[in-house]
XYZ file of N, CA and C in Angstrom:
357
model
N 104.390 37.836 39.807
C 103.669 36.910 38.891
C 103.466 37.464 37.562
N 103.866 36.699 36.554
C 103.661 37.096 35.105
C 102.246 36.698 34.607
N 101.622 37.415 33.876
C 100.475 37.192 33.135
C 100.611 36.321 32.014
N 99.777 35.193 31.833
C 99.829 34.419 30.661
C 98.579 34.649 29.896
N 98.534 35.235 28.818
C 97.452 35.452 27.814
C 96.695 34.049 27.479
N 97.390 32.918 27.471
C 96.650 31.794 27.195
C 95.654 31.305 28.261
N 95.622 31.890 29.345
C 94.638 31.698 30.405
C 93.317 32.302 29.975
N 93.076 33.100 28.959
C 91.942 33.833 28.624
C 91.198 32.873 27.684
N 89.743 33.142 27.498
C 88.958 32.515 26.674
C 88.798 33.156 25.345
N 89.343 32.557 24.310
C 89.265 33.059 22.945
C 88.159 32.429 22.068
N 87.706 33.052 20.947
C 86.790 32.562 20.206
C 87.370 31.453 19.260
N 86.583 30.850 18.314
C 87.315 29.715 17.493
C 88.453 30.412 16.552
N 88.627 31.571 16.335
C 89.595 32.143 15.566
C 90.679 32.556 16.503
N 90.669 32.338 17.712
C 91.773 32.826 18.644
C 91.691 34.296 19.054
N 90.482 34.758 18.979
C 90.375 36.187 19.212
C 89.595 36.494 20.485
N 89.775 37.655 21.103
C 89.004 38.160 22.227
C 88.709 39.593 21.997
N 87.349 40.059 22.190
C 87.068 41.395 22.136
C 87.682 42.171 23.196
N 88.101 43.487 22.818
C 88.680 44.414 23.722
C 88.169 45.696 23.514
N 87.635 46.345 24.664
C 86.942 47.592 24.687
C 87.968 48.500 25.228
N 88.201 49.730 24.559
C 89.147 50.736 24.920
C 88.289 51.823 25.484
N 88.680 52.244 26.709
C 88.086 53.256 27.578
C 89.061 54.386 27.950
N 88.726 55.795 27.909
C 89.658 56.695 28.261
C 89.879 56.769 29.700
N 91.116 56.820 30.128
C 91.520 56.942 31.486
C 90.892 58.340 32.056
N 90.258 58.284 33.229
C 89.881 59.551 33.901
C 88.427 59.838 33.489
N 88.054 59.798 32.294
C 86.686 60.172 31.907
C 85.739 58.996 31.925
N 86.302 57.770 31.552
C 85.495 56.485 31.369
C 84.749 56.518 29.968
N 85.165 57.509 28.984
C 84.530 57.431 27.859
C 84.917 56.170 26.977
N 83.852 55.583 26.482
C 84.156 54.275 25.633
C 84.542 54.825 24.309
N 85.806 54.423 23.779
C 86.369 54.824 22.567
C 86.064 53.903 21.466
N 86.346 52.765 21.637
C 86.204 51.755 20.494
C 86.249 50.287 21.033
N 86.038 49.359 20.108
C 86.107 47.898 20.377
C 86.928 47.450 19.187
N 87.806 46.491 19.605
C 88.586 45.779 18.446
C 88.889 44.365 19.010
N 89.612 43.723 18.191
C 89.996 42.263 18.665
C 91.344 42.109 18.924
N 91.814 41.236 19.773
C 93.206 40.914 20.224
C 93.334 39.413 20.164
N 94.422 39.021 19.968
C 94.807 37.521 20.127
C 95.955 37.442 21.236
N 96.391 36.349 21.607
C 97.368 36.183 22.663
C 98.620 36.914 22.390
N 98.993 36.993 21.085
C 100.317 37.551 20.754
C 100.115 39.150 20.853
N 98.935 39.676 20.437
C 98.822 41.211 20.490
C 98.632 41.577 21.873
N 98.150 40.746 22.794
C 98.070 41.043 24.243
C 99.396 41.235 24.859
N 100.226 40.115 24.420
C 101.646 40.080 24.956
C 102.353 41.259 24.517
N 102.216 41.732 23.115
C 102.862 42.914 22.653
C 102.553 44.095 23.449
N 101.206 44.301 23.680
C 100.655 45.298 24.365
C 101.204 45.606 25.718
N 101.221 44.425 26.408
C 101.762 44.471 27.811
C 103.311 44.717 27.773
N 104.041 44.288 26.736
C 105.439 44.422 26.678
C 105.787 45.937 26.353
N 105.099 46.561 25.342
C 105.336 47.740 24.930
C 104.749 48.994 25.623
N 103.532 48.665 26.136
C 102.735 49.766 26.677
C 101.914 50.486 25.716
N 101.975 50.160 24.437
C 101.212 50.767 23.353
C 100.369 49.667 22.947
N 99.041 50.025 22.780
C 97.938 49.017 22.410
C 98.132 48.439 21.019
N 98.123 47.173 20.929
C 98.377 46.536 19.595
C 97.059 45.515 19.483
N 96.312 45.710 18.478
C 95.180 44.818 18.114
C 95.578 43.804 17.156
N 94.604 42.960 16.763
C 94.641 42.022 15.608
C 93.669 42.530 14.518
N 94.035 42.825 13.389
C 93.211 43.157 12.349
C 92.705 41.848 11.578
N 91.388 41.667 11.710
C 90.714 40.537 11.084
C 90.767 40.720 9.488
N 90.657 41.927 9.117
C 90.595 42.108 7.524
C 92.008 41.854 6.893
N 93.045 42.430 7.718
C 94.332 42.202 7.100
C 95.169 40.992 7.633
N 94.453 40.383 8.663
C 95.246 39.254 9.294
C 96.607 39.570 9.690
N 96.718 40.725 10.401
C 98.015 41.177 10.944
C 97.901 41.966 12.166
N 99.010 42.319 12.874
C 98.973 43.167 13.980
C 98.612 44.640 13.595
N 97.947 45.283 14.485
C 97.549 46.594 14.114
C 97.875 47.445 15.397
N 99.084 48.083 15.440
C 99.462 48.978 16.447
C 98.613 50.307 16.426
N 97.801 50.451 17.239
C 96.856 51.711 17.254
C 97.630 52.919 17.043
N 97.469 53.690 15.934
C 98.078 54.962 15.707
C 99.384 54.847 14.898
N 99.754 53.678 14.514
C 100.987 53.516 13.632
C 101.006 54.356 12.564
N 99.793 54.576 11.812
C 99.792 55.403 10.704
C 99.165 56.735 10.900
N 98.270 56.899 11.776
C 97.600 58.081 12.006
C 98.224 59.015 13.009
N 99.021 58.328 13.863
C 99.617 59.105 15.115
C 98.715 59.190 16.276
N 97.461 58.617 16.115
C 96.537 58.665 17.311
C 96.611 57.455 18.203
N 97.641 57.580 18.955
C 98.183 56.423 19.800
C 97.319 56.175 20.950
N 97.437 54.892 21.419
C 96.647 54.437 22.748
C 97.757 53.922 23.573
N 97.897 54.684 24.621
C 99.006 54.179 25.620
C 98.157 53.463 26.677
N 98.589 52.131 26.913
C 97.915 51.273 27.916
C 98.181 51.875 29.378
N 97.140 52.110 30.022
C 97.162 52.467 31.552
C 97.018 51.136 32.341
N 95.859 50.369 32.001
C 95.523 49.256 32.755
C 94.725 48.329 31.860
N 94.965 47.050 31.955
C 94.291 45.992 31.287
C 93.458 45.189 32.313
N 92.169 45.078 32.102
C 91.225 44.261 32.934
C 90.667 43.259 32.158
N 90.433 42.145 32.956
C 89.683 40.818 32.358
C 88.220 40.755 32.958
N 87.261 40.425 32.097
C 85.955 40.381 32.761
C 85.729 39.094 33.573
N 84.698 38.865 34.244
C 84.520 37.710 35.156
C 84.507 36.346 34.405
N 84.173 36.252 33.057
C 84.176 35.082 32.413
C 85.543 34.901 31.665
N 86.371 35.921 31.711
C 87.654 35.704 31.086
C 87.691 35.801 29.572
N 86.519 36.326 28.938
C 86.358 36.300 27.574
C 86.183 37.702 26.761
N 86.542 38.763 27.625
C 86.535 40.094 27.128
C 87.503 40.882 27.922
N 88.151 41.852 27.291
C 89.064 42.702 27.872
C 88.559 44.207 27.976
N 88.950 44.816 29.024
C 88.763 46.296 29.093
C 90.086 46.875 29.170
N 90.377 47.797 28.085
C 91.629 48.557 28.173
C 91.462 50.001 28.513
N 92.015 50.265 29.643
C 92.035 51.699 30.115
C 93.175 52.333 29.461
N 92.978 53.325 28.548
C 93.962 53.944 27.785
C 94.137 55.463 27.981
N 95.247 55.948 27.535
C 95.439 57.363 27.419
C 95.536 57.531 25.704
N 94.362 58.054 25.199
C 94.215 58.201 23.795
C 94.726 59.469 23.416
N 95.430 59.597 22.253
C 95.968 60.761 21.660
C 95.199 60.926 20.419
N 94.410 62.061 20.374
C 93.568 62.441 19.145
C 92.355 61.453 19.193
N 91.705 61.498 17.873
C 90.470 60.608 17.786
C 90.914 59.086 17.825
N 89.914 58.307 18.361
C 90.189 56.812 18.470
C 89.526 56.160 17.185
N 88.621 56.766 16.435
C 87.756 56.233 15.500
C 88.540 56.535 13.993
N 88.459 55.677 13.072
C 89.009 55.855 11.804
C 88.384 56.928 11.018
N 87.107 57.293 11.400
C 86.305 58.325 10.819
C 86.643 59.760 11.321
N 87.732 59.801 12.155
C 88.300 60.968 12.790
C 87.337 61.505 13.901
N 86.581 60.677 14.532
C 85.813 61.004 15.720
C 86.603 60.637 16.896
N 86.298 61.206 18.068
C 86.912 60.864 19.406
C 86.553 59.364 19.511
N 85.279 58.886 19.484
C 84.805 57.666 19.854
C 84.239 56.999 18.522
N 84.254 55.691 18.497
C 83.558 54.973 17.384
C 82.048 54.962 17.597
N 81.745 55.147 18.917
C 80.233 55.055 19.247
C 79.667 56.463 19.188
N 79.445 56.888 17.989
C 78.998 58.322 17.832
C 77.495 58.383 17.187
N 76.816 57.204 17.102
C 75.514 57.059 16.387
C 74.613 56.607 17.527
N 73.580 57.395 17.894
C 72.466 56.990 18.811
C 71.260 56.470 18.020
N 70.693 55.406 18.571
C 69.556 54.639 17.920
C 68.444 54.797 18.845
N 67.303 55.180 18.248
C 66.018 55.363 19.075
C 64.890 54.756 18.088
N 63.668 54.591 18.633
C 62.577 54.071 17.899
C 62.401 54.850 16.572
N 62.672 56.129 16.643
C 62.473 57.097 15.459
C 63.693 56.909 14.425
N 64.855 56.296 14.712
C 65.865 56.190 13.707
C 67.219 56.489 14.471
N 68.158 56.875 13.705
C 69.507 57.112 14.075
C 69.787 58.597 14.104
N 70.753 59.040 15.108
C 71.201 60.332 15.120
C 72.616 60.486 15.459
N 73.449 61.234 14.749
C 74.917 61.258 14.857
C 75.118 62.246 15.978
N 75.862 61.852 17.015
C 76.125 62.546 18.241
C 77.286 63.438 18.086
N 78.296 63.079 17.319
C 79.447 63.884 17.284
C 80.084 63.955 15.877
N 80.705 65.039 15.579
C 81.217 65.304 14.206
C 82.649 65.076 14.311
N 83.337 64.749 13.127
C 84.755 64.425 13.068
C 85.514 65.608 13.660
N 86.677 65.288 14.238
C 87.599 66.267 14.880
C 88.277 67.004 13.703
N 88.571 68.339 14.008
C 89.244 69.280 13.014
C 90.751 68.846 13.085
């Protein structure tokens, strides 16, 4: 049975949030947006391709940095309006050169940086 991306629930711009999680460790790496075409490309190539809202174009993760995301598994949440991408991440996932985009902790006292950029 072939998967049809049109069966998902997209926002008014035709986008769906996608959370990337490292295979094996469960580490949450990043969140980005996908549309039906980027989902189809990802499934076709095995290389995660997002939709860049700022550039209004496809964004194949790692195409300029070399920090690729190989798709291991794609999951759909119960409401069909969010994706979980289990990936094999090469190098940092964040454009700040950190392993994860979620490197700032927030408490009542303020913010604290949890990880430094990778060397």
